[in-house]
Coordinates of C-alpha atoms in Angstrom, one line a residue:
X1 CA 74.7 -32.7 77.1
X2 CA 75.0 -36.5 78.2
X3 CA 73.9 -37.5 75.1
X4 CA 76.0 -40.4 74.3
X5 CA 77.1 -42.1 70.9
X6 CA 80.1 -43.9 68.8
X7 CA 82.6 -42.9 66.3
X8 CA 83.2 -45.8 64.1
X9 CA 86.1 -46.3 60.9
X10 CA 85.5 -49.6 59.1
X11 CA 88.6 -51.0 57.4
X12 CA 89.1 -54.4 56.2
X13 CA 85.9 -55.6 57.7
X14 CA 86.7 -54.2 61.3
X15 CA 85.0 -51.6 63.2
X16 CA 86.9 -49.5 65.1
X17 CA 84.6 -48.2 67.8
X18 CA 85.4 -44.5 69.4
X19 CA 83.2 -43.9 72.2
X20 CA 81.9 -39.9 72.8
X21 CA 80.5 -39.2 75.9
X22 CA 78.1 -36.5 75.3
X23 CA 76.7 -34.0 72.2
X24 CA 76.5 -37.0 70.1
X25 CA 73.3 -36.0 68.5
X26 CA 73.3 -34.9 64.8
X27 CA 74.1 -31.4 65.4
X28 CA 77.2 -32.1 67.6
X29 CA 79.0 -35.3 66.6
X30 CA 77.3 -35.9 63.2
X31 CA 78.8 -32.5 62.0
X32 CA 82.1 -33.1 63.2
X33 CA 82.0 -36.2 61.5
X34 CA 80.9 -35.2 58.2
X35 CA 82.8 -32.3 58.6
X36 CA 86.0 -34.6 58.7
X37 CA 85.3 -36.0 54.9
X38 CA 86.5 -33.5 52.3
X39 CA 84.3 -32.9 49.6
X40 CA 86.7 -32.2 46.9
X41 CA 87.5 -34.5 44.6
X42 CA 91.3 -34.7 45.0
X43 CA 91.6 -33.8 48.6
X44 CA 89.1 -36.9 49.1
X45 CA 91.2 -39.0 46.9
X46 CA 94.2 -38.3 49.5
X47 CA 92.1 -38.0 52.6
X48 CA 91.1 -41.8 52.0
X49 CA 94.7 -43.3 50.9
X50 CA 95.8 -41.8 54.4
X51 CA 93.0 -42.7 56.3
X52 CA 93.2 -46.3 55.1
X53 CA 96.9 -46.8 55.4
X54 CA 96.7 -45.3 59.5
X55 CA 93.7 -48.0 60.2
X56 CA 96.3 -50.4 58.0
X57 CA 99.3 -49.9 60.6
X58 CA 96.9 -49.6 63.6
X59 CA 95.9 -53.4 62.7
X60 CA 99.1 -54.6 61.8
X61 CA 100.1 -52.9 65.8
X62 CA 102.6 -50.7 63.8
X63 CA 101.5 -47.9 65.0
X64 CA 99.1 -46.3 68.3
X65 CA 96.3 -43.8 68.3
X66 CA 97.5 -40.3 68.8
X67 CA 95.8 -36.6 69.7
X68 CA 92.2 -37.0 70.9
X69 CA 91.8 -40.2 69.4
X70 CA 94.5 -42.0 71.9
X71 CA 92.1 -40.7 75.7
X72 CA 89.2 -42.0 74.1
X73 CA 88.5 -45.7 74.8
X74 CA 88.7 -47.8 71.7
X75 CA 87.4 -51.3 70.9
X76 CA 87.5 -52.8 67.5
X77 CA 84.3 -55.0 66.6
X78 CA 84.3 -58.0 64.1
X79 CA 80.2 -56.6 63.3
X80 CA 79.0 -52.9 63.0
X81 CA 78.2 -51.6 66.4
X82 CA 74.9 -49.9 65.9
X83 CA 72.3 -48.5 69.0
X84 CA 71.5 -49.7 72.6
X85 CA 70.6 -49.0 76.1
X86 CA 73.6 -46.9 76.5
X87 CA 74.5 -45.8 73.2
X88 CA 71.8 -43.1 70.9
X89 CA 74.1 -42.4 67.8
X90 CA 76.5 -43.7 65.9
X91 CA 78.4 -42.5 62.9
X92 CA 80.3 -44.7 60.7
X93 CA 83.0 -43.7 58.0
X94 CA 83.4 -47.0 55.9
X95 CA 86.2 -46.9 54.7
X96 CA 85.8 -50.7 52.7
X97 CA 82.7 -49.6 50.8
X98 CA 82.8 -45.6 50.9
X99 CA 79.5 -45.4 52.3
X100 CA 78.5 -43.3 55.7
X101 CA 75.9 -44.7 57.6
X102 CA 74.1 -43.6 60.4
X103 CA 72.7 -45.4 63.6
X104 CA 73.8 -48.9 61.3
X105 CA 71.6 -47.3 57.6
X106 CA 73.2 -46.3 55.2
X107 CA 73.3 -42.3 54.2
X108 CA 75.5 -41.4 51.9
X109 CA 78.4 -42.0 49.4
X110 CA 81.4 -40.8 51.0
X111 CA 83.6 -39.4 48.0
X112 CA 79.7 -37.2 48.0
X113 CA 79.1 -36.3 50.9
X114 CA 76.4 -33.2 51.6
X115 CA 77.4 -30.1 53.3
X116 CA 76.8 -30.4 57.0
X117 CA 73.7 -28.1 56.5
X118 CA 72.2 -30.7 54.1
X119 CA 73.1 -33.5 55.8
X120 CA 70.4 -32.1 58.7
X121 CA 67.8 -31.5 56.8
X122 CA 67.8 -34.5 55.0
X123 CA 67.5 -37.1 57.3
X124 CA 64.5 -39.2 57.5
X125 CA 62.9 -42.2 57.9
X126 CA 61.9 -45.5 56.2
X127 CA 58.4 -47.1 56.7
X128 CA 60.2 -49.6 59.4
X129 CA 61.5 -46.3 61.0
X130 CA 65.0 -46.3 60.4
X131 CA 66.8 -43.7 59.2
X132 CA 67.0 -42.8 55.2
X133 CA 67.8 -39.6 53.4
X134 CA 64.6 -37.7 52.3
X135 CA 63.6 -37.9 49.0
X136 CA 64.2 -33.9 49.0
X137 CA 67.7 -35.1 49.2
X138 CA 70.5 -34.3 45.9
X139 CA 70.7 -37.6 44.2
X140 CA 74.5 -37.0 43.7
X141 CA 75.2 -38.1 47.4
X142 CA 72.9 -40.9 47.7
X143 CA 74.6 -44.3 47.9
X144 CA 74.9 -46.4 44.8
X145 CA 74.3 -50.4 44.6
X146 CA 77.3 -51.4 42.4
X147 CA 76.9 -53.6 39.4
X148 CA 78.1 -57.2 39.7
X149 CA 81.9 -58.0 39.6
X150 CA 81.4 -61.3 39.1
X151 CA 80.4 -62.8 35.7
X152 CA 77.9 -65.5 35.2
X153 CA 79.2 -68.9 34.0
X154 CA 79.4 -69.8 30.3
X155 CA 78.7 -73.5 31.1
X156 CA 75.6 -72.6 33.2
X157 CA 74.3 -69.8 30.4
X158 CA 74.5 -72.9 28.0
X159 CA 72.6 -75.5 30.1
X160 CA 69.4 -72.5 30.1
X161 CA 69.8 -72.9 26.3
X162 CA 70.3 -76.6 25.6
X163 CA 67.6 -77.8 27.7
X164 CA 65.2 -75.8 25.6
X165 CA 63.1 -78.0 23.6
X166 CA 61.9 -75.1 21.0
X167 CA 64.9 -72.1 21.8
X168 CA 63.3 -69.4 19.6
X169 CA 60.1 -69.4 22.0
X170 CA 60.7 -67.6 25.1
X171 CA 60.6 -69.9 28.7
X172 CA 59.4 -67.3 31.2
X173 CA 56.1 -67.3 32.1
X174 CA 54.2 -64.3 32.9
X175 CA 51.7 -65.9 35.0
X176 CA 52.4 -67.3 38.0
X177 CA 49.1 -69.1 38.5
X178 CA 49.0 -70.8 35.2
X179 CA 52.8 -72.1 35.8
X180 CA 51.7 -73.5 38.9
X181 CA 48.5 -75.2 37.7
X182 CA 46.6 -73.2 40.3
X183 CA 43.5 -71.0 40.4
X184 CA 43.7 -67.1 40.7
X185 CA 41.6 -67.4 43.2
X186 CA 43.1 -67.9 46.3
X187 CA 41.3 -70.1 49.2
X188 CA 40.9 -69.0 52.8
X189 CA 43.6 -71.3 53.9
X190 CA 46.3 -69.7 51.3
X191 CA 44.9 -66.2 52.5
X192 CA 45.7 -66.8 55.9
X193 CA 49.3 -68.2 56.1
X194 CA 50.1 -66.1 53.4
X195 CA 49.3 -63.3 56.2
X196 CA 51.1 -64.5 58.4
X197 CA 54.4 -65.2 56.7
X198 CA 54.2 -61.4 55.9
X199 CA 54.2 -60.9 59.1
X200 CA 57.2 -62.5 59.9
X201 CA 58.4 -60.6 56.5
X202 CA 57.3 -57.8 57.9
X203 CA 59.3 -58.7 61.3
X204 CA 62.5 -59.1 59.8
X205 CA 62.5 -55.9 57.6
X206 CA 61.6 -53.6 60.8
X207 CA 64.7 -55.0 62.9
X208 CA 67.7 -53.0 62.2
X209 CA 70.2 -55.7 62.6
X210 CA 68.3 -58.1 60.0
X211 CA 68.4 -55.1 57.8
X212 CA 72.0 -53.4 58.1
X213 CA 73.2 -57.1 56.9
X214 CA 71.1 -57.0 54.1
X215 CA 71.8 -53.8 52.9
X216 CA 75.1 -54.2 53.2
X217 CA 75.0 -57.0 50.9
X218 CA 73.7 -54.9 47.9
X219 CA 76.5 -51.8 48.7
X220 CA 79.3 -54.0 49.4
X221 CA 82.0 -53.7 46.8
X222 CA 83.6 -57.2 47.5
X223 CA 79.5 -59.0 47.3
X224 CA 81.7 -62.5 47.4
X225 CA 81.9 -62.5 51.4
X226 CA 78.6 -61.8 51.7
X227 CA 77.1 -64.6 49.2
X228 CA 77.3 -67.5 52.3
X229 CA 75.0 -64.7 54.7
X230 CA 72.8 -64.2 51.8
X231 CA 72.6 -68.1 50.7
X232 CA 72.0 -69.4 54.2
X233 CA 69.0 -66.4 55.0
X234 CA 67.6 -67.4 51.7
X235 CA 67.5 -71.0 52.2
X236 CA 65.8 -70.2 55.9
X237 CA 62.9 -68.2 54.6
X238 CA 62.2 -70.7 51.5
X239 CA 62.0 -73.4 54.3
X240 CA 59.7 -71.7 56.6
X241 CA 57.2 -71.8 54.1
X242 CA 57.5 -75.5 53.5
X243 CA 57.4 -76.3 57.8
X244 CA 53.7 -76.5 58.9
X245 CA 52.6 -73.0 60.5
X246 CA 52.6 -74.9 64.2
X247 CA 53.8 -72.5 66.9
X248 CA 53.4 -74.9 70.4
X249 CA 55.4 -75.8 73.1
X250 CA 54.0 -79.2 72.1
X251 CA 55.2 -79.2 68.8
X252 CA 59.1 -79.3 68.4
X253 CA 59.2 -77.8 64.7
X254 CA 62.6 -75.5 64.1
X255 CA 63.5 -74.3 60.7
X256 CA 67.2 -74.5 61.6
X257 CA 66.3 -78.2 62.2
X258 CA 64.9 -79.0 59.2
X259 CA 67.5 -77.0 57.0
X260 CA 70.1 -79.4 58.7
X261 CA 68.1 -82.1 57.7
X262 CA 67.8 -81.5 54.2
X263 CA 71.3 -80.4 53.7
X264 CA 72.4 -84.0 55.1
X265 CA 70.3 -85.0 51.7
X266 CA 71.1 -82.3 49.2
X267 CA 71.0 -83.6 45.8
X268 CA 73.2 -82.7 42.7
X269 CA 74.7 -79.1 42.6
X270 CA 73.5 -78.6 46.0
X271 CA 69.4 -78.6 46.1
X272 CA 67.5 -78.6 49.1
X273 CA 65.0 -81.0 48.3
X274 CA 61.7 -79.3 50.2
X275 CA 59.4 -82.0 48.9
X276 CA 59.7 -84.8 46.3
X277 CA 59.1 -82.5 43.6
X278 CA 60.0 -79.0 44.6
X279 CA 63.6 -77.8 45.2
X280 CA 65.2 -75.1 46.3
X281 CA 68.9 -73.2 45.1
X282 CA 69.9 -69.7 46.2
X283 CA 70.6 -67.4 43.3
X284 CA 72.8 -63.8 42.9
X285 CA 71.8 -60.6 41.2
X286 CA 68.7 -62.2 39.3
X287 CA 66.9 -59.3 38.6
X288 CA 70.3 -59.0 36.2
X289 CA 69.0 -61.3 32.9
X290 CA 72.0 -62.9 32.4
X291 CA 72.7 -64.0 36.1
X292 CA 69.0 -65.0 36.2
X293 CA 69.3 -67.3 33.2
X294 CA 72.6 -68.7 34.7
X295 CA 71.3 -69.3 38.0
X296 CA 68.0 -71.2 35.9
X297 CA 69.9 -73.0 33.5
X298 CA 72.2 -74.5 36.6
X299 CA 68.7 -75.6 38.2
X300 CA 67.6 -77.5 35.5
X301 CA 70.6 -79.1 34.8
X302 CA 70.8 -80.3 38.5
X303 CA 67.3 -81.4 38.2
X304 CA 68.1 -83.5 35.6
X305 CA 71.0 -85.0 37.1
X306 CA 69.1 -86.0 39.9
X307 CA 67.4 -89.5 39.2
X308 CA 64.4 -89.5 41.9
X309 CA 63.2 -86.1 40.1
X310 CA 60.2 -87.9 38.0
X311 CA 57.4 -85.9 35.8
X312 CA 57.1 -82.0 36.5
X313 CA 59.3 -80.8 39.3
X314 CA 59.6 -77.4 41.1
X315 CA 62.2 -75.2 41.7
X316 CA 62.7 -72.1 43.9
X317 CA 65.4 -69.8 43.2
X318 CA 65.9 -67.1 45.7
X319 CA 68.4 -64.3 46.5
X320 CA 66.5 -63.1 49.1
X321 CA 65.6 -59.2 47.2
X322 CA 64.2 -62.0 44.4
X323 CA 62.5 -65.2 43.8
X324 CA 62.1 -66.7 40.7
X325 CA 59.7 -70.2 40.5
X326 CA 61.2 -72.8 38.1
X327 CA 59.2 -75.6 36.5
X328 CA 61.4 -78.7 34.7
X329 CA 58.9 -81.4 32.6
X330 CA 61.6 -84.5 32.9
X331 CA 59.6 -86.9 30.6
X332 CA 60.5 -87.4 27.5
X333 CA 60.4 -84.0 25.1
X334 CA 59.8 -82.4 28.1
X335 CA 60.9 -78.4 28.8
X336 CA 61.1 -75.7 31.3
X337 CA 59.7 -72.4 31.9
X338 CA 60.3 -70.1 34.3
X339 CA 58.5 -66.6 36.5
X340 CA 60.7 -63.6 35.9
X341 CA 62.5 -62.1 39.1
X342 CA 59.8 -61.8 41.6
X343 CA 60.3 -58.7 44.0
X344 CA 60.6 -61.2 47.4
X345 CA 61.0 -59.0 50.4
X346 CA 59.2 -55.8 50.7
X347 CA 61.4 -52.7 50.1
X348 CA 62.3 -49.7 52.5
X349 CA 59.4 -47.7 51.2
X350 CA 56.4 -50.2 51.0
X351 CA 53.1 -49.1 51.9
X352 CA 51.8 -52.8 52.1
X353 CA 53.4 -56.2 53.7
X354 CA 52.6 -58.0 50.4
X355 CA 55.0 -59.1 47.7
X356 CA 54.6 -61.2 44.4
X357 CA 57.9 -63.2 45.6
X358 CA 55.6 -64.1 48.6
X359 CA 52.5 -64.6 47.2
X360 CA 54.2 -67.3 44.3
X361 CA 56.5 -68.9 47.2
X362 CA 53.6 -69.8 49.8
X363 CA 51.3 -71.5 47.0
X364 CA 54.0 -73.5 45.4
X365 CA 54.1 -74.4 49.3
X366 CA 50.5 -75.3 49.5
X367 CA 49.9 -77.4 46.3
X368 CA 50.4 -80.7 48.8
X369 CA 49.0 -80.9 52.0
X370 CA 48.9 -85.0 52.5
X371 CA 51.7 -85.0 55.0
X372 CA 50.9 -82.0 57.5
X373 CA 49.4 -84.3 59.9
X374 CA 52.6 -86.7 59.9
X375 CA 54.8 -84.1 59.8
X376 CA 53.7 -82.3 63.0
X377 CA 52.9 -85.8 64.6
X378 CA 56.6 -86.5 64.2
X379 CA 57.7 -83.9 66.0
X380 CA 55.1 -83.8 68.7
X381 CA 54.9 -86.2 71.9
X382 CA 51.7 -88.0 70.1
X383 CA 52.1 -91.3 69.0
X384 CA 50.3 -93.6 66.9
X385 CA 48.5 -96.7 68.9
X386 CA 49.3 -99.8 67.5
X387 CA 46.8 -100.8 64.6
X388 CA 43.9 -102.8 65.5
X389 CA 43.4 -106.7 63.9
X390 CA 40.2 -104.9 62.5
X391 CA 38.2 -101.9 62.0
X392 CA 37.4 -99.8 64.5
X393 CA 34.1 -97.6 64.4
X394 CA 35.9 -94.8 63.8
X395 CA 37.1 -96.6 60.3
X396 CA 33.1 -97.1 59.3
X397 CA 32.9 -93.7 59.8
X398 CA 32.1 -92.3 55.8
X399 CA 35.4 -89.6 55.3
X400 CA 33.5 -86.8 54.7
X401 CA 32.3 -87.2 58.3
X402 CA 35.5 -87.8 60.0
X403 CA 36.2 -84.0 58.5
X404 CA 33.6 -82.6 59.7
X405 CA 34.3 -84.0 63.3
X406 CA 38.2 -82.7 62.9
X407 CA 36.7 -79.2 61.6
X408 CA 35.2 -78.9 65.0
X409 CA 38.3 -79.7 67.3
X410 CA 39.5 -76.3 68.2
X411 CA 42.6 -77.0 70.3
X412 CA 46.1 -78.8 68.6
X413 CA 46.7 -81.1 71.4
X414 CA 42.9 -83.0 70.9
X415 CA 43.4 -82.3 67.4
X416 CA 46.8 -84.4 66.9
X417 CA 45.1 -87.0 69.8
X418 CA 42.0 -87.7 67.5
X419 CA 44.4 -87.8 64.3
X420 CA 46.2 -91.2 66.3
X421 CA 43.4 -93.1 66.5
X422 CA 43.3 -94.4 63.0
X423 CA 44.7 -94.0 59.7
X424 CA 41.8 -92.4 58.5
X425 CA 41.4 -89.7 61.2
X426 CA 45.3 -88.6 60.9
X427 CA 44.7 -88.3 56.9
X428 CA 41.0 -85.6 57.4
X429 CA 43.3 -83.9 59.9
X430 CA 45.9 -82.6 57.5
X431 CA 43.6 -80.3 56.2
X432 CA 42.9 -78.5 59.2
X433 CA 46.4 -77.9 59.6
X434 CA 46.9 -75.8 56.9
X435 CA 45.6 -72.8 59.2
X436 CA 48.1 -72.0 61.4
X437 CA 48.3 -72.7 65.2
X438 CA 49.8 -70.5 67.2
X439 CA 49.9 -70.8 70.9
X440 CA 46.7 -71.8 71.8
X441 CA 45.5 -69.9 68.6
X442 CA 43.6 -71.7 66.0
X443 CA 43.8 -69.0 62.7
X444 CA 40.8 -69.2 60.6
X445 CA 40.7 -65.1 58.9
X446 CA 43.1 -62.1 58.8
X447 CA 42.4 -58.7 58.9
X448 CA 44.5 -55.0 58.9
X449 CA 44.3 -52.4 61.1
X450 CA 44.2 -49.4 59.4
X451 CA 43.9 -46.8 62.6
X452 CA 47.7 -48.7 63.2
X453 CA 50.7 -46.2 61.8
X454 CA 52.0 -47.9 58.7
X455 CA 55.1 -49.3 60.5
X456 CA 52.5 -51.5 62.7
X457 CA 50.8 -52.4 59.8
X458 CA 54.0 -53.6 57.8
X459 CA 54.6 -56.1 61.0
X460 CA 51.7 -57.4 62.9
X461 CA 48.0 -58.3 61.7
X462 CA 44.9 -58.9 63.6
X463 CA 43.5 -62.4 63.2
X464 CA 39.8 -64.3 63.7
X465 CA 40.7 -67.6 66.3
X466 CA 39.3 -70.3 67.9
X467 CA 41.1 -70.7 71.5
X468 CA 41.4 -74.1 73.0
X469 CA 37.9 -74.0 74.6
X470 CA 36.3 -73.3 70.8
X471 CA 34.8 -69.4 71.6
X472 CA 35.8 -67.3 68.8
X473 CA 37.9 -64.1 69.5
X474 CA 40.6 -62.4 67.8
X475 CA 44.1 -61.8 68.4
X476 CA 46.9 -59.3 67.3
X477 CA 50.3 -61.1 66.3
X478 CA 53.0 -59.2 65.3
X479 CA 56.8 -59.6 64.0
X480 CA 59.7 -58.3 65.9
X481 CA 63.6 -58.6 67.8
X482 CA 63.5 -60.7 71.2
X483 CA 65.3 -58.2 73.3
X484 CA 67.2 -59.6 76.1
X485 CA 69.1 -57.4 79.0
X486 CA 72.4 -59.3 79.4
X487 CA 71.7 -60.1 83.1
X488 CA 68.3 -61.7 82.3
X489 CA 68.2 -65.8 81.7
X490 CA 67.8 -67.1 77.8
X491 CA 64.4 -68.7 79.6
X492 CA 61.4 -69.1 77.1
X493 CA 59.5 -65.6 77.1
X494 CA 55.4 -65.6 77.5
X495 CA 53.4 -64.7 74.7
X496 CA 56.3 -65.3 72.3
X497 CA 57.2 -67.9 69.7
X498 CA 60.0 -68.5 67.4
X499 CA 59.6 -67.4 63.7
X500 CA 62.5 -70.0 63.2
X501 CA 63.8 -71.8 66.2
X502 CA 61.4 -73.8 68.2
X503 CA 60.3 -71.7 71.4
X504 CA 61.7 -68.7 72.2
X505 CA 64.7 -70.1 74.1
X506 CA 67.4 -69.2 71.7
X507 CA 65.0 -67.4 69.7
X508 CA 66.2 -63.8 67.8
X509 CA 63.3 -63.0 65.8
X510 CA 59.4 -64.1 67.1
X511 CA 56.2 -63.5 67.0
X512 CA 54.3 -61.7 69.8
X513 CA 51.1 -62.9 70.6
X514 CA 48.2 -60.3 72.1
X515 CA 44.9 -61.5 72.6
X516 CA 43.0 -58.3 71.8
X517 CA 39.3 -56.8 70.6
X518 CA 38.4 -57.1 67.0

C-alpha cells in the first residue's frame, strides 16, 4: 500500500537498482525476493551461473531487460543504494559476494538462505539499530567472514624474527600500560578525551553508510579492492587522536589536512610520522598471527630504515576492526615488543562505547603535550607579538603561577590571546588544552546517561563545561550523519562541528552540540 522500496542485483561491483512502487515491506517484496533464491544446492548452483551471465550481457549492452523487469525504471549505481526520504526498503541479491542484505546490512548467505517464514521472524536489530538476524536465528544461514586469500610476505615474517635480539622470548606485551611507560591510573585529562573520541567512535558505528563499507570489507570475497578504503579510514582515525581536541570556528584544525601533510613527509615503507617518535602504518587481518607478525616485522624494519627515528619509538598499527601498539628500542642491542590485536572499534553488539584499541591509541597520543599550544596557535588567527629586548612582567611571573592564571581562562579565544604574550605563557597553556574545546565548551568531566536507550548511550555523552563567561554547566554532545536535503546550501550548520573536516561546511560526520541539565 504506497510503501515504497528497491530491488537491487550487485554484479561486478555495480548495483542494479529496480524501483517497486508499493508493498515493499518485508512481507511483500522481501518474500518475493527471497523467494526468488532457490535453496537447493544444485538448483542454486545454476540459478547463480544464469543470473550472473544475464547481469554480464546486460553490462556489456548485449542484451535488454525483459518481462516485468523491462516497465520498471532501472538505474545502475557505482555504491549500494541503501534508505531515504523516498525509499523505506531495499533488498539486495549480491551476486559478487553471495550475501543478501537488507536496507544496506548484511542478512544472510545466499547459497543459505531461510525459508521465507524464517526470514520474518528473524530479523532484528544491532545496538546502533540496524538491522541483524536474531540470535534465535539457524547459524547455517548466517553470513560468513572469509579467511584471507592473500598470504603474508616471507620477507616481512623474517624482518619480525631478525630484529629479535633474544628470538626464543616472546615480544608481545600483555600490558599496555607497562609498554607505554604509563600509569594504570588514568588522569582526568585522558578520561575526558578518551570520552569523547568514543563518541565520535560511537558516531561512526551508528551511521549506516560508515558501516555497510565496513562490513563489506570483512564479507568481500575479493578484500584487495577494499584494502585502499580501509587504509585511508584507518589512517584518519589514528590522526584524530594525534590533532588537538579544538572544535572552533577560530581554530582551522581538519584531519584531512593534516593527513595530507604528513603523507607529503612519509618516511620509509610509507609511515605517517604523527610525532617524532610515534608512527603510524595500516595493517590487514591482524587478529590472524601470521599477518600480525608480518605487518610488525615490516614496521620495524621501516623504523630502522628511517635515520631521524632516535632511542624508543612508537608505532601504531591499525586495520580499523584492530590496533596493535609497536615499540622499537633503536640504540644499540636494542629490541621490540609489541600489544597483541587490540579490539579497535566497538562491535555490532556492544553494550559500552569503550574499547581496549581506544583506550591504548589515545594515551600513546597523550604521552607529549609540549606542542598543543603551537599547534592550535598555527592554525588559529593569533599571532605571536614580536619578542620584547627584555623581560616583561609576565616573564618574572614564577611558572607555577602563570598556570594557575591559564587554569582560570575559560574561553579559547582569551586563552590562545594570553598564550602570545610571552614564551612562557604559550608553554603553561598547553596543558590546558588537553581538555577539549568545543564550541564555546571548555570540557573538564564526562558522565553517561543511563535513563538514555543503549543506542544514545553508544553515541553521545553528557559532559561538565565551563562556557566562555566561566559558569559551569553541562552539555550533551553526541556523534552522528550531517543530513542535508539536496535543495538546501552546504552552509555551516549551528550547533555542529566536524569530527574530521574543519566546520561543518563539507562536513559528513559531526558532533552535535546541546547545552542541556545535568
Amino acid at each position: 500500500m504506497g510503501t515504497r522500496g528497491l530491488r537491487v542485483y550487485r554484479r561486478r561491483g555495480k548495483f542494479f537498482a529496480f524501483y517497486n512502487h508499493s508493498d515493499s515491506y518485508p512481507a511483500g517484496l522481501g518474500v518475493e525476493m527471497v523467494e526468488s533464491i532457490p535453496r537447493d544446492p544444485s538448483e542454486y548452483a545454476a540459478w547463480l551461473e544464469k543470473t550472473r551471465a544475464e547481469y554480464d550481457r546486460l553490462l556489456e549492452g548485449k542484451s535488454e531487460l525483459s518481462g516485468e523487469d523491462k516497465s520498471n525504471s532501472l538505474e545502475i549505481h557505482e555504491t549500494r543504494p541503501t534508505t531515504d526520504l523516498f525509499v523505506e526498503y531495499v533488498y539486495e541479491i549480491d551476486l559478487d559476494d553471495e550475501v543478501f542484505w537488507m536496507n544496506a546490512m548484511p542478512m544472510f548467505r545466499l547459497d543459505r538462505m531461510p525459508s521465507p517464514e524464517v526470514f520474518l521472524e528473524v530479523r532484528g536489530r544491532d545496538s546502533y539499530g540496524h538491522y541483524v538476524p536474531k540470535p534465535s536465528m539457524p547459524a547455517e544461514h548466517a553470513c560468513q567472514i572469509p579467511a584471507p586469500s592473500q598470504t603474508p610476505s616471507e620477507e616481512d615474517l623474517s624482518a619480525y624474527t631478525s630484529f629479535l635480539k633474544h628470538p626464543p622470548a616472546s615480544p608481545v606485551a600483555a600490558d599496555v600500560c607497562t609498554l607505554l611507560g604509563v600509569s594504570e591510573e588514568l588522569s582526568a585529562s585522558e578520561r575526558i578525551r578518551i570520552a569523547l573520541y568514543e563518541v565520535m567512535a560511537g558516531g561512526l558505528m551508528s551511521i549506516a553508510v560508515f558501516k555497510t563499507v565496513l562490513l563489506n570489507a570483512q564479507l568481500a570475497r575479493s578484500p584487495s579492492t577494499h584494502q585502499p578504503w580501509i587504509a585511508q579510514t584507518a589512517k584518519k582515525l589514528v590522526v584524530r587522536a594525534f590533532v588537538p581536541m579544538v572544535f572552533h570556528s577560530d581554530v582551522e584544525l581538519s584531519v584531512e589536512d593534516r593527513v595530507a601533510e604528513l603523507e607529503d613527509e612519509s618516511g620509509a615503507g610509507g609511515l605517517l610520522w604523527l610525532t617524532p617518535d610515534v608512527c603510524f602504518g595500516a595493517g590487514f587481518y591482524l587478529d590472524y598471527d601470521d599477518h600480525l607478525r608480518a605487518a610488525v616485522g615490516k614496521m620495524v624494519r621501516d623504523i630502522h630504515e628511517t635515520p631521524s627515528a632516535k632511542g624508543v619509538i612508537y608505532g601504531a598499527l591499525c586495520s580499523v576492526f584492530h590496533i596493535v601498539i609497536v615499540k622499537v628500542d633503536k640504540a644499540p642491542g636494542g629490541s621490540f615488543e609489541h600489544t597483541p590485536a587490540l579490539q579497535f572499534l566497538p562491535s555490532r553488539f556492544t553494550e559500552s562505547p569503550s574499547t581496549p584499541g581506544i583506550t591504548a591509541l589515545l594515551r600513546l597520543a597523550f604521552r607529549e603535550d609540549s606542542t598543543l599550544c603551537e599547534t592550535v596557535l598555527s592554525k588559529s588567527p593569533f599571532t605571536s607579538e614580536p619578542p620584547a629586548e627584555s623581560p616583561t612582567f609576565v616573564d618574572r611571573l614564577p611558572p607555577e603561577l602563570i598556570t594557575r592564571v591559564a587554569s582560570f581562562i575559560p574561553d579559547l579565544r582569551s586563552l590562545l590571546a594570553f598564550a602570545t604574550l610571552s614564551d612562557s605563557t604559550k608553554a603553561r597553556v598547553s596543558p590546558e588544552l588537553r581538555f577539549p574545546f568545543v564550541g564555546t565548551h571548555h570540557l573538564f568531566g564526562s558522565s553517561v546517561r543511563e535513563d538514555q536507550p543503549l543506542r544514545q548511550r553508544l553515541r553521545s555523552r553528557t559532559f561538565s563545561t565551563r562556557n566562555d563567561d566561566g559558569d559551569a554547566h553541562v552539555c550533551h554532545i553526541s556523534g552522528a550523519r550531517l543530513v542535508r536535503m539536496p535543495w538546501e546550501t552546504k552552509g555551516e550548520v549551528k550547533g555542529c562541528f566536524g569530527m574530521f573536516t574543519r566546520g561543518t561546511m563539507n562536513a559528513v560526520f559531526v558532533l552535535a552540540v546541546e547545552e542541556g541539565k545535568a
